[in-house]
Each structure stands twice: as C-alpha cells, then as structure tokens.
C-alpha cells in the first residue's frame, strides 16, 4: 500500500516537472513556416499528418532515394537468407549518412521539436521489410507506443502501399482524446498484457468506418505521434517496405523502451563495396 502511494506521488511529481518544462521551453521553440505549422497543428488535432517526399522537398531527398534503392536491393530475400523465414525483418540504418542526413534535416527537426515541445532526441532509423502473414501479431495488433509522452515516427513508404500491402492504420486522436473511450481501450490493451488488440476486438470499441488507412504511393510520408493514437500495421498479403525515423524528448519517459530503435540485434544492411553509403557520426541529439 505504502509502495503504491509512493509510486503515485512520484508519478505526480514527474508529471508536474514535465508540464513545467513544456511551459519553460515554449519560448525557445524554433519558428516554423505556415506549411510546417500546419503539420504540427494537424498532429495536435488528429495525431497524424500524411504528405510526400516531393511535397516536403528536403534537399537531401535525392540522396535518400538513391540510398534506399541500394539498401532495398541488398536486403532482398534472395540476397539476405536471414529474412527468408521471418515475416518481419528490421534493419538498422542510423549510422548510414544518407539516411541520417534526411532525418537530421533542420526543417524536420524544427517540426518535431515544435510538436514535442522540448529538446528532442533522434532515436534511430529502421528499414522494416514485412511480408504477408495470415495472423495479427506484434505491431499488427492495435496498440499505442509507450516510449514517451509525445513520440514522433516519420514513416516513408518505399513502394506503393495499397490494401493488400498492409497500410499503416490509426484511429484519429479526436475520437479518443477525451472521455471514457480512450480509458476503456487502454484497459482492454492492459488486459492483453500490453500486446494489443485484434481487429475484431477493436471493432467492438470503435467502428471500422472510423479507422483511417494510410494507403499511398512510394514516397508517401506519414508523421504520427504513436503515443497518442491507437495504431497498427494492417494485415497484408503482399510485402511492404518502409523507413521509420523515430524521435522523442531528449529525456524520454521510458528510455529502456527507446533502446529497441538502436538495438545491436538488428542487422545493418550488407551493402556491397560499390553500393556502400558513407558512414559518419551524425549528432542524434538536438
Ligand atoms: Fe507502434
């Protein structure tokens, strides 16, 4: 009992310190153009903003696209035997300059910083190659990420994603922001041991007509606060490849969970010498 009270007091104290830090740092947030402000506003309202590499127009995009085609070709199942049996293969790309340059674009960092409201940490970059699977498991179950109070993932589709490729799907924040529904879904996820809900269960809580599916062409970019929206990768019958850039506050609520984005168990693409993208230390803290 005393232990529980002590934990609650600690939670209230950390929440108070967090709110105070947001207030103090608000004056130091970088200025945004009207277009970039719209991304932050939309994230605050709905938790998701969908755009494209072309519309964002970062200077390093051509370099990123060139590196993507090299990485995709050397991680094809016939080139990489480790993916043959697994429906999900994650590759760590954080140390490859062509990817980290894009993820460290000043405009992108300013957008993320304005949304998170504090100095940020670029947690890492992953390539996720996901093949067809008949059942929902892992990130295909409905869930929220627990890394931080506000946590941004920037997802880039590397091939056209239609229904059969398992598009990213979410429930708009405005539907669950207040009231009993968010609490009730959280409770149902808690009952699964935080593994997540299958479609049939989520359908009982939120009708399918309210789910938003992010189908899109190669180059579609999805900004999402994965802490504030219920989301998942939907079931697929064809492969989907996508990049994930992950950002949290510099001192996230759950640094232990954030380590998965730079976990050494994830292989680095085995680039051939002439396809090797240059490696360099790029600052991951802003
Ligand atoms: Fe997630």
PDB file of C-alpha atoms and ligand atoms in Angstrom:
ATOM      1  CA  UNK A   1       0.000   0.000   0.000  1.00  0.00           C
ATOM      2  CA  UNK A   2       2.746   2.456   1.052  1.00  0.00           C
ATOM      3  CA  UNK A   3       4.706   1.433  -2.028  1.00  0.00           C
ATOM      4  CA  UNK A   4       1.697   2.224  -4.264  1.00  0.00           C
ATOM      5  CA  UNK A   5       1.180   5.640  -2.632  1.00  0.00           C
ATOM      6  CA  UNK A   6       4.905   6.377  -3.062  1.00  0.00           C
ATOM      7  CA  UNK A   7       4.676   5.439  -6.762  1.00  0.00           C
ATOM      8  CA  UNK A   8       1.625   7.680  -7.291  1.00  0.00           C
ATOM      9  CA  UNK A   9       3.402  10.614  -5.603  1.00  0.00           C
ATOM     10  CA  UNK A  10       6.459  10.019  -7.806  1.00  0.00           C
ATOM     11  CA  UNK A  11       4.199   9.921 -10.925  1.00  0.00           C
ATOM     12  CA  UNK A  12       2.508  13.211  -9.978  1.00  0.00           C
ATOM     13  CA  UNK A  13       5.882  14.822  -9.323  1.00  0.00           C
ATOM     14  CA  UNK A  14       7.364  13.759 -12.671  1.00  0.00           C
ATOM     15  CA  UNK A  15       4.193  14.894 -14.463  1.00  0.00           C
ATOM     16  CA  UNK A  16       4.441  18.297 -12.754  1.00  0.00           C
ATOM     17  CA  UNK A  17       8.132  18.624 -13.713  1.00  0.00           C
ATOM     18  CA  UNK A  18       7.247  17.672 -17.309  1.00  0.00           C
ATOM     19  CA  UNK A  19       4.452  20.275 -17.547  1.00  0.00           C
ATOM     20  CA  UNK A  20       6.748  22.929 -16.100  1.00  0.00           C
ATOM     21  CA  UNK A  21       9.495  22.070 -18.625  1.00  0.00           C
ATOM     22  CA  UNK A  22       6.982  22.358 -21.514  1.00  0.00           C
ATOM     23  CA  UNK A  23       5.961  25.790 -20.309  1.00  0.00           C
ATOM     24  CA  UNK A  24       9.546  26.989 -19.862  1.00  0.00           C
ATOM     25  CA  UNK A  25      10.736  25.664 -23.230  1.00  0.00           C
ATOM     26  CA  UNK A  26       7.761  27.064 -25.218  1.00  0.00           C
ATOM     27  CA  UNK A  27       9.570  30.401 -25.674  1.00  0.00           C
ATOM     28  CA  UNK A  28      12.637  28.653 -27.146  1.00  0.00           C
ATOM     29  CA  UNK A  29      10.860  26.642 -29.855  1.00  0.00           C
ATOM     30  CA  UNK A  30      12.100  27.366 -33.409  1.00  0.00           C
ATOM     31  CA  UNK A  31       9.882  29.373 -35.773  1.00  0.00           C
ATOM     32  CA  UNK A  32       8.008  27.441 -38.485  1.00  0.00           C
ATOM     33  CA  UNK A  33       6.710  28.343 -41.935  1.00  0.00           C
ATOM     34  CA  UNK A  34       2.881  28.302 -42.274  1.00  0.00           C
ATOM     35  CA  UNK A  35       3.087  24.948 -44.143  1.00  0.00           C
ATOM     36  CA  UNK A  36       5.190  23.316 -41.422  1.00  0.00           C
ATOM     37  CA  UNK A  37       2.979  24.831 -38.708  1.00  0.00           C
ATOM     38  CA  UNK A  38       0.065  23.041 -40.382  1.00  0.00           C
ATOM     39  CA  UNK A  39       1.847  19.691 -39.840  1.00  0.00           C
ATOM     40  CA  UNK A  40       2.223  20.421 -36.114  1.00  0.00           C
ATOM     41  CA  UNK A  41      -1.396  21.619 -35.813  1.00  0.00           C
ATOM     42  CA  UNK A  42      -2.688  18.505 -37.544  1.00  0.00           C
ATOM     43  CA  UNK A  43      -0.572  16.270 -35.306  1.00  0.00           C
ATOM     44  CA  UNK A  44      -2.042  18.006 -32.273  1.00  0.00           C
ATOM     45  CA  UNK A  45      -5.609  17.576 -33.537  1.00  0.00           C
ATOM     46  CA  UNK A  46      -5.527  14.113 -35.140  1.00  0.00           C
ATOM     47  CA  UNK A  47      -2.164  12.619 -34.183  1.00  0.00           C
ATOM     48  CA  UNK A  48      -1.273  12.004 -37.858  1.00  0.00           C
ATOM     49  CA  UNK A  49      -0.273  14.062 -40.905  1.00  0.00           C
ATOM     50  CA  UNK A  50       0.209  12.480 -44.325  1.00  0.00           C
ATOM     51  CA  UNK A  51       2.347  14.110 -47.014  1.00  0.00           C
ATOM     52  CA  UNK A  52       5.033  13.044 -49.502  1.00  0.00           C
ATOM     53  CA  UNK A  53       8.788  13.344 -50.021  1.00  0.00           C
ATOM     54  CA  UNK A  54       8.069  15.576 -53.016  1.00  0.00           C
ATOM     55  CA  UNK A  55       5.874  17.991 -51.039  1.00  0.00           C
ATOM     56  CA  UNK A  56       8.364  18.160 -48.146  1.00  0.00           C
ATOM     57  CA  UNK A  57      11.148  18.890 -50.629  1.00  0.00           C
ATOM     58  CA  UNK A  58      14.145  18.396 -48.329  1.00  0.00           C
ATOM     59  CA  UNK A  59      17.482  18.990 -50.078  1.00  0.00           C
ATOM     60  CA  UNK A  60      18.776  15.536 -49.114  1.00  0.00           C
ATOM     61  CA  UNK A  61      15.787  13.629 -50.582  1.00  0.00           C
ATOM     62  CA  UNK A  62      17.529  12.612 -53.866  1.00  0.00           C
ATOM     63  CA  UNK A  63      20.440  11.236 -51.806  1.00  0.00           C
ATOM     64  CA  UNK A  64      17.985   9.365 -49.560  1.00  0.00           C
ATOM     65  CA  UNK A  65      16.156   7.832 -52.542  1.00  0.00           C
ATOM     66  CA  UNK A  66      19.429   6.708 -54.097  1.00  0.00           C
ATOM     67  CA  UNK A  67      20.491   5.077 -50.824  1.00  0.00           C
ATOM     68  CA  UNK A  68      17.055   3.437 -50.470  1.00  0.00           C
ATOM     69  CA  UNK A  69      17.316   1.651 -53.801  1.00  0.00           C
ATOM     70  CA  UNK A  70      20.781   0.341 -52.844  1.00  0.00           C
ATOM     71  CA  UNK A  71      19.590  -0.838 -49.439  1.00  0.00           C
ATOM     72  CA  UNK A  72      16.441  -2.455 -50.851  1.00  0.00           C
ATOM     73  CA  UNK A  73      18.405  -4.372 -53.463  1.00  0.00           C
ATOM     74  CA  UNK A  74      20.848  -5.777 -50.906  1.00  0.00           C
ATOM     75  CA  UNK A  75      18.088  -6.782 -48.451  1.00  0.00           C
ATOM     76  CA  UNK A  76      16.008  -8.751 -50.973  1.00  0.00           C
ATOM     77  CA  UNK A  77      15.151 -12.216 -49.565  1.00  0.00           C
ATOM     78  CA  UNK A  78      17.292 -13.920 -52.226  1.00  0.00           C
ATOM     79  CA  UNK A  79      20.282 -11.767 -51.113  1.00  0.00           C
ATOM     80  CA  UNK A  80      19.649 -11.994 -47.386  1.00  0.00           C
ATOM     81  CA  UNK A  81      18.958 -15.531 -46.213  1.00  0.00           C
ATOM     82  CA  UNK A  82      18.008 -14.330 -42.699  1.00  0.00           C
ATOM     83  CA  UNK A  83      14.717 -12.861 -43.948  1.00  0.00           C
ATOM     84  CA  UNK A  84      13.540 -15.998 -45.705  1.00  0.00           C
ATOM     85  CA  UNK A  85      11.631 -17.422 -42.722  1.00  0.00           C
ATOM     86  CA  UNK A  86      10.597 -14.239 -40.928  1.00  0.00           C
ATOM     87  CA  UNK A  87       7.511 -12.158 -41.829  1.00  0.00           C
ATOM     88  CA  UNK A  88       9.243  -9.078 -40.384  1.00  0.00           C
ATOM     89  CA  UNK A  89      12.835  -8.059 -40.883  1.00  0.00           C
ATOM     90  CA  UNK A  90      14.196  -4.905 -39.275  1.00  0.00           C
ATOM     91  CA  UNK A  91      17.446  -3.304 -40.431  1.00  0.00           C
ATOM     92  CA  UNK A  92      19.267  -0.562 -38.510  1.00  0.00           C
ATOM     93  CA  UNK A  93      20.179   2.411 -40.710  1.00  0.00           C
ATOM     94  CA  UNK A  94      21.057   5.111 -38.159  1.00  0.00           C
ATOM     95  CA  UNK A  95      24.766   5.022 -38.931  1.00  0.00           C
ATOM     96  CA  UNK A  96      24.359   5.481 -42.676  1.00  0.00           C
ATOM     97  CA  UNK A  97      24.852   9.140 -43.525  1.00  0.00           C
ATOM     98  CA  UNK A  98      22.457   9.250 -46.479  1.00  0.00           C
ATOM     99  CA  UNK A  99      19.619   8.301 -44.131  1.00  0.00           C
ATOM    100  CA  UNK A 100      20.678  10.264 -41.051  1.00  0.00           C
ATOM    101  CA  UNK A 101      21.157  13.424 -43.143  1.00  0.00           C
ATOM    102  CA  UNK A 102      17.488  13.303 -44.133  1.00  0.00           C
ATOM    103  CA  UNK A 103      16.433  12.561 -40.559  1.00  0.00           C
ATOM    104  CA  UNK A 104      18.511  15.481 -39.302  1.00  0.00           C
ATOM    105  CA  UNK A 105      17.114  17.999 -41.805  1.00  0.00           C
ATOM    106  CA  UNK A 106      16.665  21.225 -39.847  1.00  0.00           C
ATOM    107  CA  UNK A 107      13.095  21.728 -41.034  1.00  0.00           C
ATOM    108  CA  UNK A 108      12.159  18.217 -39.944  1.00  0.00           C
ATOM    109  CA  UNK A 109      13.805  18.653 -36.534  1.00  0.00           C
ATOM    110  CA  UNK A 110      12.031  22.000 -36.073  1.00  0.00           C
ATOM    111  CA  UNK A 111       8.649  20.416 -36.845  1.00  0.00           C
ATOM    112  CA  UNK A 112       9.283  17.555 -34.419  1.00  0.00           C
ATOM    113  CA  UNK A 113      10.611  19.895 -31.739  1.00  0.00           C
ATOM    114  CA  UNK A 114       7.548  22.141 -32.020  1.00  0.00           C
ATOM    115  CA  UNK A 115       5.284  19.150 -31.607  1.00  0.00           C
ATOM    116  CA  UNK A 116       7.177  17.523 -28.746  1.00  0.00           C
ATOM    117  CA  UNK A 117       7.673  20.912 -27.091  1.00  0.00           C
ATOM    118  CA  UNK A 118      11.101  20.078 -25.602  1.00  0.00           C
ATOM    119  CA  UNK A 119      14.674  19.447 -26.802  1.00  0.00           C
ATOM    120  CA  UNK A 120      14.471  16.218 -28.779  1.00  0.00           C
ATOM    121  CA  UNK A 121      16.417  13.038 -29.305  1.00  0.00           C
ATOM    122  CA  UNK A 122      16.621  11.319 -32.686  1.00  0.00           C
ATOM    123  CA  UNK A 123      16.299   7.709 -31.528  1.00  0.00           C
ATOM    124  CA  UNK A 124      17.155   5.998 -34.779  1.00  0.00           C
ATOM    125  CA  UNK A 125      16.229   4.845 -38.268  1.00  0.00           C
ATOM    126  CA  UNK A 126      14.930   1.456 -39.256  1.00  0.00           C
ATOM    127  CA  UNK A 127      14.067  -0.231 -42.508  1.00  0.00           C
ATOM    128  CA  UNK A 128      11.168  -2.611 -41.925  1.00  0.00           C
ATOM    129  CA  UNK A 129      10.503  -5.231 -44.591  1.00  0.00           C
ATOM    130  CA  UNK A 130       7.269  -7.039 -43.819  1.00  0.00           C
ATOM    131  CA  UNK A 131       5.929  -9.929 -45.851  1.00  0.00           C
ATOM    132  CA  UNK A 132       2.451 -11.464 -45.873  1.00  0.00           C
ATOM    133  CA  UNK A 133       1.156 -13.227 -42.784  1.00  0.00           C
ATOM    134  CA  UNK A 134      -2.302 -14.688 -42.085  1.00  0.00           C
ATOM    135  CA  UNK A 135      -2.483 -13.594 -38.424  1.00  0.00           C
ATOM    136  CA  UNK A 136      -2.160 -10.343 -36.499  1.00  0.00           C
ATOM    137  CA  UNK A 137       0.899 -10.286 -34.235  1.00  0.00           C
ATOM    138  CA  UNK A 138       3.363  -7.713 -32.844  1.00  0.00           C
ATOM    139  CA  UNK A 139       2.876  -4.239 -34.347  1.00  0.00           C
ATOM    140  CA  UNK A 140      -0.049  -5.598 -36.403  1.00  0.00           C
ATOM    141  CA  UNK A 141      -2.109  -5.632 -33.204  1.00  0.00           C
ATOM    142  CA  UNK A 142      -3.798  -2.339 -32.214  1.00  0.00           C
ATOM    143  CA  UNK A 143      -1.635  -0.552 -29.660  1.00  0.00           C
ATOM    144  CA  UNK A 144      -0.015   2.720 -28.575  1.00  0.00           C
ATOM    145  CA  UNK A 145       3.754   3.105 -28.107  1.00  0.00           C
ATOM    146  CA  UNK A 146       4.885   3.788 -24.562  1.00  0.00           C
ATOM    147  CA  UNK A 147       8.310   5.313 -25.306  1.00  0.00           C
ATOM    148  CA  UNK A 148       7.459   8.859 -24.273  1.00  0.00           C
ATOM    149  CA  UNK A 149       4.608  11.271 -23.593  1.00  0.00           C
ATOM    150  CA  UNK A 150       4.910  12.545 -27.157  1.00  0.00           C
ATOM    151  CA  UNK A 151       6.763  10.396 -29.640  1.00  0.00           C
ATOM    152  CA  UNK A 152       7.029  11.043 -33.375  1.00  0.00           C
ATOM    153  CA  UNK A 153       7.573   8.413 -36.017  1.00  0.00           C
ATOM    154  CA  UNK A 154       8.104   9.542 -39.593  1.00  0.00           C
ATOM    155  CA  UNK A 155       7.222   6.626 -41.858  1.00  0.00           C
ATOM    156  CA  UNK A 156       8.246   6.639 -45.530  1.00  0.00           C
ATOM    157  CA  UNK A 157       6.761   4.055 -47.878  1.00  0.00           C
ATOM    158  CA  UNK A 158       9.407   2.675 -50.222  1.00  0.00           C
ATOM    159  CA  UNK A 159       6.894   1.043 -52.550  1.00  0.00           C
ATOM    160  CA  UNK A 160       3.253   1.684 -53.433  1.00  0.00           C
ATOM    161  CA  UNK A 161       1.073   0.630 -50.498  1.00  0.00           C
ATOM    162  CA  UNK A 162      -2.487  -0.466 -51.211  1.00  0.00           C
ATOM    163  CA  UNK A 163      -4.882  -2.524 -49.055  1.00  0.00           C
ATOM    164  CA  UNK A 164      -3.008  -5.770 -49.765  1.00  0.00           C
ATOM    165  CA  UNK A 165       0.343  -4.347 -48.591  1.00  0.00           C
ATOM    166  CA  UNK A 166      -0.897  -3.730 -45.042  1.00  0.00           C
ATOM    167  CA  UNK A 167      -1.037   0.070 -44.822  1.00  0.00           C
ATOM    168  CA  UNK A 168      -0.485   1.925 -41.563  1.00  0.00           C
ATOM    169  CA  UNK A 169      -3.883   2.305 -39.906  1.00  0.00           C
ATOM    170  CA  UNK A 170      -4.962   4.512 -36.996  1.00  0.00           C
ATOM    171  CA  UNK A 171      -7.879   5.910 -35.047  1.00  0.00           C
ATOM    172  CA  UNK A 172      -7.888   9.727 -35.112  1.00  0.00           C
ATOM    173  CA  UNK A 173      -6.891  11.316 -31.817  1.00  0.00           C
ATOM    174  CA  UNK A 174     -10.026  13.482 -31.863  1.00  0.00           C
ATOM    175  CA  UNK A 175     -12.176  10.340 -31.428  1.00  0.00           C
ATOM    176  CA  UNK A 176     -10.377   9.139 -28.326  1.00  0.00           C
ATOM    177  CA  UNK A 177      -8.799  12.298 -26.876  1.00  0.00           C
ATOM    178  CA  UNK A 178     -11.242  12.703 -24.013  1.00  0.00           C
ATOM    179  CA  UNK A 179     -13.837  10.661 -22.212  1.00  0.00           C
ATOM    180  CA  UNK A 180     -14.297   7.028 -21.353  1.00  0.00           C
ATOM    181  CA  UNK A 181     -13.429   5.507 -24.753  1.00  0.00           C
ATOM    182  CA  UNK A 182      -9.664   6.110 -24.519  1.00  0.00           C
ATOM    183  CA  UNK A 183      -9.638   4.802 -20.953  1.00  0.00           C
ATOM    184  CA  UNK A 184     -11.661   1.728 -21.966  1.00  0.00           C
ATOM    185  CA  UNK A 185      -9.406   0.884 -24.956  1.00  0.00           C
ATOM    186  CA  UNK A 186      -6.325   1.368 -22.750  1.00  0.00           C
ATOM    187  CA  UNK A 187      -7.879  -1.018 -20.241  1.00  0.00           C
ATOM    188  CA  UNK A 188      -8.600  -3.644 -22.923  1.00  0.00           C
ATOM    189  CA  UNK A 189      -4.973  -3.394 -24.110  1.00  0.00           C
ATOM    190  CA  UNK A 190      -3.798  -3.666 -20.488  1.00  0.00           C
ATOM    191  CA  UNK A 191      -5.818  -6.908 -20.237  1.00  0.00           C
ATOM    192  CA  UNK A 192      -3.802  -8.369 -23.133  1.00  0.00           C
ATOM    193  CA  UNK A 193      -0.590  -7.716 -21.175  1.00  0.00           C
ATOM    194  CA  UNK A 194       0.015  -4.691 -23.469  1.00  0.00           C
ATOM    195  CA  UNK A 195       0.458  -6.895 -26.534  1.00  0.00           C
ATOM    196  CA  UNK A 196      -2.522  -5.235 -28.304  1.00  0.00           C
ATOM    197  CA  UNK A 197      -5.976  -5.877 -29.735  1.00  0.00           C
ATOM    198  CA  UNK A 198      -7.023  -7.818 -32.808  1.00  0.00           C
ATOM    199  CA  UNK A 199      -9.335  -6.206 -35.362  1.00  0.00           C
ATOM    200  CA  UNK A 200     -12.464  -7.978 -34.142  1.00  0.00           C
ATOM    201  CA  UNK A 201     -11.939  -6.643 -30.612  1.00  0.00           C
ATOM    202  CA  UNK A 202     -11.146  -3.089 -31.756  1.00  0.00           C
ATOM    203  CA  UNK A 203     -14.222  -3.169 -33.975  1.00  0.00           C
ATOM    204  CA  UNK A 204     -16.387  -3.658 -30.872  1.00  0.00           C
ATOM    205  CA  UNK A 205     -14.913  -0.453 -29.400  1.00  0.00           C
ATOM    206  CA  UNK A 206     -14.528   1.774 -32.491  1.00  0.00           C
ATOM    207  CA  UNK A 207     -16.433   1.043 -35.749  1.00  0.00           C
ATOM    208  CA  UNK A 208     -14.294   0.197 -38.771  1.00  0.00           C
ATOM    209  CA  UNK A 209     -15.779   3.208 -40.569  1.00  0.00           C
ATOM    210  CA  UNK A 210     -13.798   5.447 -38.161  1.00  0.00           C
ATOM    211  CA  UNK A 211     -10.441   3.729 -38.814  1.00  0.00           C
ATOM    212  CA  UNK A 212      -8.122   5.652 -41.118  1.00  0.00           C
ATOM    213  CA  UNK A 213      -5.995   3.692 -43.538  1.00  0.00           C
ATOM    214  CA  UNK A 214      -2.873   5.318 -44.978  1.00  0.00           C
ATOM    215  CA  UNK A 215      -2.678   3.835 -48.469  1.00  0.00           C
ATOM    216  CA  UNK A 216      -0.298   5.736 -50.713  1.00  0.00           C
ATOM    217  CA  UNK A 217       2.307   5.675 -53.439  1.00  0.00           C
ATOM    218  CA  UNK A 218       6.021   5.109 -52.862  1.00  0.00           C
ATOM    219  CA  UNK A 219       7.366   8.292 -51.242  1.00  0.00           C
ATOM    220  CA  UNK A 220       4.315   8.811 -49.027  1.00  0.00           C
ATOM    221  CA  UNK A 221       5.424  10.270 -45.689  1.00  0.00           C
ATOM    222  CA  UNK A 222       3.371   9.741 -42.523  1.00  0.00           C
ATOM    223  CA  UNK A 223       4.034  11.816 -39.409  1.00  0.00           C
ATOM    224  CA  UNK A 224       2.441  10.124 -36.399  1.00  0.00           C
ATOM    225  CA  UNK A 225       2.519  10.532 -32.646  1.00  0.00           C
ATOM    226  CA  UNK A 226       2.495   6.831 -31.843  1.00  0.00           C
ATOM    227  CA  UNK A 227       1.899   7.536 -28.172  1.00  0.00           C
ATOM    228  CA  UNK A 228      -1.331   9.455 -28.671  1.00  0.00           C
ATOM    229  CA  UNK A 229      -3.098   7.418 -31.387  1.00  0.00           C
ATOM    230  CA  UNK A 230      -4.140   3.777 -31.418  1.00  0.00           C
ATOM    231  CA  UNK A 231      -2.477   2.307 -34.484  1.00  0.00           C
ATOM    232  CA  UNK A 232      -1.181  -0.807 -36.207  1.00  0.00           C
ATOM    233  CA  UNK A 233       0.112  -2.157 -39.483  1.00  0.00           C
ATOM    234  CA  UNK A 234      -2.910  -3.855 -41.075  1.00  0.00           C
ATOM    235  CA  UNK A 235      -2.914  -7.451 -42.330  1.00  0.00           C
ATOM    236  CA  UNK A 236      -1.139  -7.909 -45.643  1.00  0.00           C
ATOM    237  CA  UNK A 237      -0.943 -10.407 -48.458  1.00  0.00           C
ATOM    238  CA  UNK A 238       1.945  -8.618 -50.205  1.00  0.00           C
ATOM    239  CA  UNK A 239       5.251  -7.216 -48.940  1.00  0.00           C
ATOM    240  CA  UNK A 240       5.588  -3.700 -47.575  1.00  0.00           C
ATOM    241  CA  UNK A 241       8.913  -1.897 -47.146  1.00  0.00           C
ATOM    242  CA  UNK A 242       9.114   1.329 -45.189  1.00  0.00           C
ATOM    243  CA  UNK A 243      11.589   3.536 -43.366  1.00  0.00           C
ATOM    244  CA  UNK A 244      10.878   4.576 -39.774  1.00  0.00           C
ATOM    245  CA  UNK A 245      12.565   7.681 -38.281  1.00  0.00           C
ATOM    246  CA  UNK A 246      11.922   7.907 -34.525  1.00  0.00           C
ATOM    247  CA  UNK A 247      12.037  10.989 -32.268  1.00  0.00           C
ATOM    248  CA  UNK A 248      11.261  11.541 -28.587  1.00  0.00           C
ATOM    249  CA  UNK A 249      12.099  14.179 -25.998  1.00  0.00           C
ATOM    250  CA  UNK A 250      15.806  14.220 -25.061  1.00  0.00           C
ATOM    251  CA  UNK A 251      14.894  12.582 -21.768  1.00  0.00           C
ATOM    252  CA  UNK A 252      12.039  10.215 -22.707  1.00  0.00           C
ATOM    253  CA  UNK A 253       9.684   8.716 -20.163  1.00  0.00           C
ATOM    254  CA  UNK A 254      10.839   5.153 -20.978  1.00  0.00           C
ATOM    255  CA  UNK A 255      14.482   5.218 -22.186  1.00  0.00           C
ATOM    256  CA  UNK A 256      14.541   1.431 -21.768  1.00  0.00           C
ATOM    257  CA  UNK A 257      11.878   1.052 -24.492  1.00  0.00           C
ATOM    258  CA  UNK A 258      13.693   3.507 -26.782  1.00  0.00           C
ATOM    259  CA  UNK A 259      16.782   1.274 -26.907  1.00  0.00           C
ATOM    260  CA  UNK A 260      14.998  -1.016 -29.372  1.00  0.00           C
ATOM    261  CA  UNK A 261      15.495   1.597 -32.107  1.00  0.00           C
ATOM    262  CA  UNK A 262      19.263   1.198 -31.947  1.00  0.00           C
ATOM    263  CA  UNK A 263      19.400  -2.387 -30.721  1.00  0.00           C
ATOM    264  CA  UNK A 264      22.542  -4.206 -31.908  1.00  0.00           C
ATOM    265  CA  UNK A 265      20.495  -7.329 -32.704  1.00  0.00           C
ATOM    266  CA  UNK A 266      19.059  -5.597 -35.778  1.00  0.00           C
ATOM    267  CA  UNK A 267      21.310  -6.281 -38.745  1.00  0.00           C
ATOM    268  CA  UNK A 268      22.838  -3.471 -40.748  1.00  0.00           C
ATOM    269  CA  UNK A 269      22.305  -3.896 -44.472  1.00  0.00           C
ATOM    270  CA  UNK A 270      25.142  -5.808 -46.037  1.00  0.00           C
ATOM    271  CA  UNK A 271      25.976  -3.261 -48.726  1.00  0.00           C
ATOM    272  CA  UNK A 272      28.405  -4.306 -51.408  1.00  0.00           C
ATOM    273  CA  UNK A 273      31.581  -2.128 -51.612  1.00  0.00           C
ATOM    274  CA  UNK A 274      30.411  -0.149 -54.644  1.00  0.00           C
ATOM    275  CA  UNK A 275      26.954   0.373 -53.106  1.00  0.00           C
ATOM    276  CA  UNK A 276      28.300   1.388 -49.690  1.00  0.00           C
ATOM    277  CA  UNK A 277      26.818   4.605 -48.419  1.00  0.00           C
ATOM    278  CA  UNK A 278      29.287   6.627 -46.412  1.00  0.00           C
ATOM    279  CA  UNK A 279      29.229   6.234 -42.650  1.00  0.00           C
ATOM    280  CA  UNK A 280      29.795   9.057 -40.226  1.00  0.00           C
ATOM    281  CA  UNK A 281      28.876  10.134 -36.749  1.00  0.00           C
ATOM    282  CA  UNK A 282      25.866  12.407 -37.021  1.00  0.00           C
ATOM    283  CA  UNK A 283      24.542  14.101 -33.936  1.00  0.00           C
ATOM    284  CA  UNK A 284      21.376  12.382 -32.748  1.00  0.00           C
ATOM    285  CA  UNK A 285      20.581  14.981 -30.088  1.00  0.00           C
ATOM    286  CA  UNK A 286      19.024  18.342 -30.772  1.00  0.00           C
TER     287      UNK A 286
HETATM  288 FE1  LIG B   1       3.592   1.269 -32.681  1.00  0.00          FE
END
